[in-house]
Short mmCIF file of C-alpha atoms in Angstrom, two decimals:
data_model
loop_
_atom_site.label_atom_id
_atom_site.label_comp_id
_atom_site.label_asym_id
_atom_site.label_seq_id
_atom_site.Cartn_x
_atom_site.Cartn_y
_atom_site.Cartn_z
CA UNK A 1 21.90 22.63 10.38
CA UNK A 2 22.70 23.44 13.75
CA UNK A 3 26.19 23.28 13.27
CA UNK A 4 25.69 25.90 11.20
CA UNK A 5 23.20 28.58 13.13
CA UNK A 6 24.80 27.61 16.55
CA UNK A 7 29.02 26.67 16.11
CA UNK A 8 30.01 28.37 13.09
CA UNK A 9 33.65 28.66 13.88
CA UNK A 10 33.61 24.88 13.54
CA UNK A 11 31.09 25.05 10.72
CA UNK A 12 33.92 26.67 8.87
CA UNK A 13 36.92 24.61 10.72
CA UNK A 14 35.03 21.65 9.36
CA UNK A 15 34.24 23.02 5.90
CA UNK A 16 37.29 25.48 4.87
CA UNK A 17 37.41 26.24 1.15
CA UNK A 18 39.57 28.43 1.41
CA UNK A 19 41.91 26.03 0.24
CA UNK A 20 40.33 24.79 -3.03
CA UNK A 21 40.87 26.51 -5.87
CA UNK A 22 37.79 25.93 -8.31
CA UNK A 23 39.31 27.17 -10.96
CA UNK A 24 42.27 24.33 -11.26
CA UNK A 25 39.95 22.08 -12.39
CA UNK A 26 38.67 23.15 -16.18
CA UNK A 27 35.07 24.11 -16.59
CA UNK A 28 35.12 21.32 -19.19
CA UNK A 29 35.45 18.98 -16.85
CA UNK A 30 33.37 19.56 -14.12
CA UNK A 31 30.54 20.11 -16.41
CA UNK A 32 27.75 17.42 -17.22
CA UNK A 33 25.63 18.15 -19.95
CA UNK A 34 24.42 14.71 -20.48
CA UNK A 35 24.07 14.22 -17.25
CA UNK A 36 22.46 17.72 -16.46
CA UNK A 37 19.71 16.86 -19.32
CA UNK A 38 18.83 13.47 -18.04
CA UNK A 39 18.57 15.00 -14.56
CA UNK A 40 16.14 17.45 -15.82
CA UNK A 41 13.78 15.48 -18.06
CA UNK A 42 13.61 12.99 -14.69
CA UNK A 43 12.44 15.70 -13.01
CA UNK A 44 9.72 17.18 -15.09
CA UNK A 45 8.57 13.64 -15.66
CA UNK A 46 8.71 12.74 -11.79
CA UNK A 47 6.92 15.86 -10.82
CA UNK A 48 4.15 15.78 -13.67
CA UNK A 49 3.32 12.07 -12.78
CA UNK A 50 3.65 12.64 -8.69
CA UNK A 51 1.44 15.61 -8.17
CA UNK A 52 -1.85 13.92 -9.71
CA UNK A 53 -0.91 10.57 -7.25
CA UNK A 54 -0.80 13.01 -4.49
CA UNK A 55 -4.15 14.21 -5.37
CA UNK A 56 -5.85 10.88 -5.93
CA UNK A 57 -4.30 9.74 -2.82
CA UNK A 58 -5.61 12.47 -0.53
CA UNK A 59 -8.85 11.27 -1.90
CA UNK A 60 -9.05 8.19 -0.39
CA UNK A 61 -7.52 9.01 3.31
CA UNK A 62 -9.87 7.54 5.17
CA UNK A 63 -7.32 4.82 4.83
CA UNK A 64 -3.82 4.60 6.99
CA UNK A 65 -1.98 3.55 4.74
CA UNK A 66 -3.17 6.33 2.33
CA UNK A 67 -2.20 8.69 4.84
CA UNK A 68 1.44 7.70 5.07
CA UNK A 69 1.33 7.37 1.31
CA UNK A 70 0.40 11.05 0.89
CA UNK A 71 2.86 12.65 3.72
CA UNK A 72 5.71 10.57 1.89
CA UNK A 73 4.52 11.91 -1.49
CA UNK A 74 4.29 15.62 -0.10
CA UNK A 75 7.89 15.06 1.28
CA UNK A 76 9.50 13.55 -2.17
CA UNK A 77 7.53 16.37 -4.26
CA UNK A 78 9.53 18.82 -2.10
CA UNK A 79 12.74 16.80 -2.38
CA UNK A 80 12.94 16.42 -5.84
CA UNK A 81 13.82 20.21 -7.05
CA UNK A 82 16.90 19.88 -4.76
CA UNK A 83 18.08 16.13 -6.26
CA UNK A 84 16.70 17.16 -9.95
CA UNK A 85 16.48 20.80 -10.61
CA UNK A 86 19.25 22.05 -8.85
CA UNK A 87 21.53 18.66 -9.19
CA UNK A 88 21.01 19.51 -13.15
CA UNK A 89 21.86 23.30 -12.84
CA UNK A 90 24.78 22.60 -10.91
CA UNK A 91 25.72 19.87 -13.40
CA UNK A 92 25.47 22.20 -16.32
CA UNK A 93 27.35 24.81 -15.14
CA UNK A 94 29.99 22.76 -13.46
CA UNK A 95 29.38 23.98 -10.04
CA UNK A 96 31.21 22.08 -6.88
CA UNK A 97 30.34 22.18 -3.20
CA UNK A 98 32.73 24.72 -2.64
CA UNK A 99 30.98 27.11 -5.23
CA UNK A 100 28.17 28.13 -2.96
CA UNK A 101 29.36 26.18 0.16
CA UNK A 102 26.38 27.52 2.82
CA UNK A 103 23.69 27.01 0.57
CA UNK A 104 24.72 23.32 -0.30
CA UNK A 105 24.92 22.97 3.21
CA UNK A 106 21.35 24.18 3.88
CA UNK A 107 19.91 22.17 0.93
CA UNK A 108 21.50 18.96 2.33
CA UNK A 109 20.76 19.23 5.74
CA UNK A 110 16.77 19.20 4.25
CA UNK A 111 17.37 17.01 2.19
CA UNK A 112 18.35 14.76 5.43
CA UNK A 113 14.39 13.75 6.50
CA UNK A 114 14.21 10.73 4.43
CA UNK A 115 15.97 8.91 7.20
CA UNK A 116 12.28 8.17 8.30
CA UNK A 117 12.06 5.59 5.27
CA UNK A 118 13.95 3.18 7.83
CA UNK A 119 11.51 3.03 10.60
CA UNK A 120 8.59 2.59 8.26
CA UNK A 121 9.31 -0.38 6.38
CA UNK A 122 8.54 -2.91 8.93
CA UNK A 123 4.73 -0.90 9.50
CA UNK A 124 4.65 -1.03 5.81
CA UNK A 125 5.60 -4.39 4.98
CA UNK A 126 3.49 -5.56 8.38
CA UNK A 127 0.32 -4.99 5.44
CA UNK A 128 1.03 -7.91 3.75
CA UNK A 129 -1.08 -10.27 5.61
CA UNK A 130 -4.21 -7.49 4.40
CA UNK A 131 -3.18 -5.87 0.87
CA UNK A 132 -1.38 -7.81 -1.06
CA UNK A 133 -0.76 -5.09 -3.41
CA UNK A 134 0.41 -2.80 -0.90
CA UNK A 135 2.65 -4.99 -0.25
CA UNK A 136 4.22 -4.83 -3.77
CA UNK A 137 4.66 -1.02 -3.88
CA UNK A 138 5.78 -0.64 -0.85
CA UNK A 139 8.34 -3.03 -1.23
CA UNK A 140 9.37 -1.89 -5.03
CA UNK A 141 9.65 1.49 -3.21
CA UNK A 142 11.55 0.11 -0.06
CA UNK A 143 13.48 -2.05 -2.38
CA UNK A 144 15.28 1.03 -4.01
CA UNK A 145 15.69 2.74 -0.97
CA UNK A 146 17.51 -0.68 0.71
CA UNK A 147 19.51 -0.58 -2.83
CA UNK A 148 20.75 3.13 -2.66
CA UNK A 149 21.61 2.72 1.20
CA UNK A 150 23.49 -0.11 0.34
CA UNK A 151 25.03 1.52 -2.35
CA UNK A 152 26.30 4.61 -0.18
CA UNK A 153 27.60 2.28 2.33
CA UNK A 154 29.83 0.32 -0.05
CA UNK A 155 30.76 4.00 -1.49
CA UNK A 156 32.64 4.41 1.78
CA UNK A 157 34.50 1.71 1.84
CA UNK A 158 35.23 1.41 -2.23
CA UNK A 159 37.58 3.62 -3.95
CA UNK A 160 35.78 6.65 -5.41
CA UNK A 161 35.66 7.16 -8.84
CA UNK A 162 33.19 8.76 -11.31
CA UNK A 163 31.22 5.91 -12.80
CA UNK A 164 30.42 5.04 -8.90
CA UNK A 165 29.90 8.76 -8.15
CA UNK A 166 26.76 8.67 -10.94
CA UNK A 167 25.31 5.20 -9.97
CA UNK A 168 24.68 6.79 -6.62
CA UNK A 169 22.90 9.62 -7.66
CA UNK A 170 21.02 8.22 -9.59
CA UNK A 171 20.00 5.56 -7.19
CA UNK A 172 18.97 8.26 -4.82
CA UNK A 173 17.37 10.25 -7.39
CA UNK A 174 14.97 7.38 -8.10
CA UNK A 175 14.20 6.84 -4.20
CA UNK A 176 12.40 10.08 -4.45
CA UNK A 177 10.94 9.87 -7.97
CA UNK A 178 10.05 6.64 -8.63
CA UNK A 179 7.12 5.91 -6.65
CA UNK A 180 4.42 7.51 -8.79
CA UNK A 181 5.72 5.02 -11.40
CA UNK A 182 4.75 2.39 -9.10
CA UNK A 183 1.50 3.66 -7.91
CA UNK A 184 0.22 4.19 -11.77
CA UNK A 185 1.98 0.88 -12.61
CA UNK A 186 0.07 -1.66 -9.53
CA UNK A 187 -2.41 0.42 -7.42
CA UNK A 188 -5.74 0.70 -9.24
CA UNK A 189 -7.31 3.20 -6.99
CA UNK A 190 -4.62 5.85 -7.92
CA UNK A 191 -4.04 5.14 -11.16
CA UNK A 192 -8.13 5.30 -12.00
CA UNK A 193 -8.25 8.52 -10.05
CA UNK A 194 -5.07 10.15 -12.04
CA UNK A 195 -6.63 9.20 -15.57
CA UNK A 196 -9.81 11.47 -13.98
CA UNK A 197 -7.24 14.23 -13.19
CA UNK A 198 -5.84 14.04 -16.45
CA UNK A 199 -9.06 13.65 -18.45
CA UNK A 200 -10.36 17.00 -16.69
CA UNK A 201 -7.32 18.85 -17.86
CA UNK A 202 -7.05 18.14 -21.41
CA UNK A 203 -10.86 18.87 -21.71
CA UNK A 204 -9.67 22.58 -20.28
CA UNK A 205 -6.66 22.70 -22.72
#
C-alpha cells in the first residue's frame, strides 16, 4: 500500500497495463459463471454461519483463547466480501487485474493481514496440554491455512494453468470461511450459544 500512496511512478513502472489489451481475450472466456455462483453461495453461507459464532464467542471472553478466537473471526468476517463477493462479481463479469488495476491493488494489500495466522499457531497449538478440543479446531483451522500456504508455494514453482489457478482459490477461500464450520461442528460452548441466537430470530420472523 505504500508503494502506492508514497512511489507511484514505480507503482505504475511495476504495474503498467498499458500494455494489455483486455479485450483480446473473449468475454467468454474470462468469464466464470460456475465458478462465480459457487463463490457466492460460499459466501452467504460463510457469513450467515460466522456472525452468530462471533457473537457467542464475545460471550464468553473472559477466556484468552476466546479473545483471539473473536479478533480472528472479526478479521475473516471482513475478509470474506473481498475473497467471495467481489471474487464472484469479478468472475461473472470476466473482469482481470488490469480492469480496475488500483482498486485490486488496494483490496489485496488488505487482504494481506492474515500473515498473523503464522505466529499464532505455536500459542494456539501450545493449548493442547489444557483443551483438548481447542486443540482440534485450531488445528483443523491451522491445518487449511498450512495446506493453502503450501499450495501457493508449489504454485510458484509449478507451471500455471487453470485447474491449479481454482484449487488455490478455493483453498484460500476456505482459510477465511471455514472456521465457523468447525466451531458449530466441535466446540459446544459456541455451537449451544448460536442455536440461542438462532432460536431468538425465528421466534421474531
Amino acid at each position: 500500500m505504500a508503494l502506492l500512496l508514497f512511489r507511484p511512478e514505480q507503482f505504475t513502472k511495476l504495474y503498467d497495463c498499458s500494455r494489455v489489451n483486455i479485450s483480446e481475450v473473449p468475454l467468454l472466456e474470462r468469464q466464470g459463471i460456475i465458478n462465480g455462483t459457487a463463490m457466492l453461495i460460499l459466501f452467504f453461507v460463510f457469513e450467515i454461519l460466522y456472525i452468530p459464532c462471533v457473537v457467542a464467542i464475545w460471550k464468553h471472553r473472559e477466556h484468552s483463547c476466546y479473545k483471539f478466537l473473536f479478533f480472528i473471526g472479526i478479521l475473516d468476517i471482513l475478509m470474506l466480501p473481498i475473497q467471495g463477493l467481489v471474487s464472484a462479481l469479478y468472475s461473472f463479469f470476466g473482469v482481470v487485474p488490469c480492469s480496475f488495476l488500483t482498486f485490486n491493488f488496494i483490496i489485496g494489500s488488505f487482504s494481506l493481514y492474515s500473515r498473523p495466522w503464522l505466529w499464532t499457531m505455536a500459542s494456539s497449538a501450545f493449548g493442547l496440554y489444557y483443551f483438548i478440543w481447542l486443540f482440534v479446531q485450531v488445528a483443523a483451522v491451522n491445518g487449511i491455512n498450512v495446506a493453502t500456504f503450501v499450495l501457493f508455494t508449489l504454485m510458484q514453482n509449478l507451471p500455471m494453468s487453470k485447474p491449479l489457478i481454482v484449487v488455490g482459490f478455493y483453498f484460500n477461500y476456505l482459510m477465511f470461511g471455514f472456521p465457523p464450520i468447525i466451531y458449530l461442528l466441535v466446540n459446544r460452548t459456541i455451537r449451544n450459544e448460536c442455536r440461542k441466537i438462532f432460536k431468538k430470530i425465528i421466534k421474531l420472523l
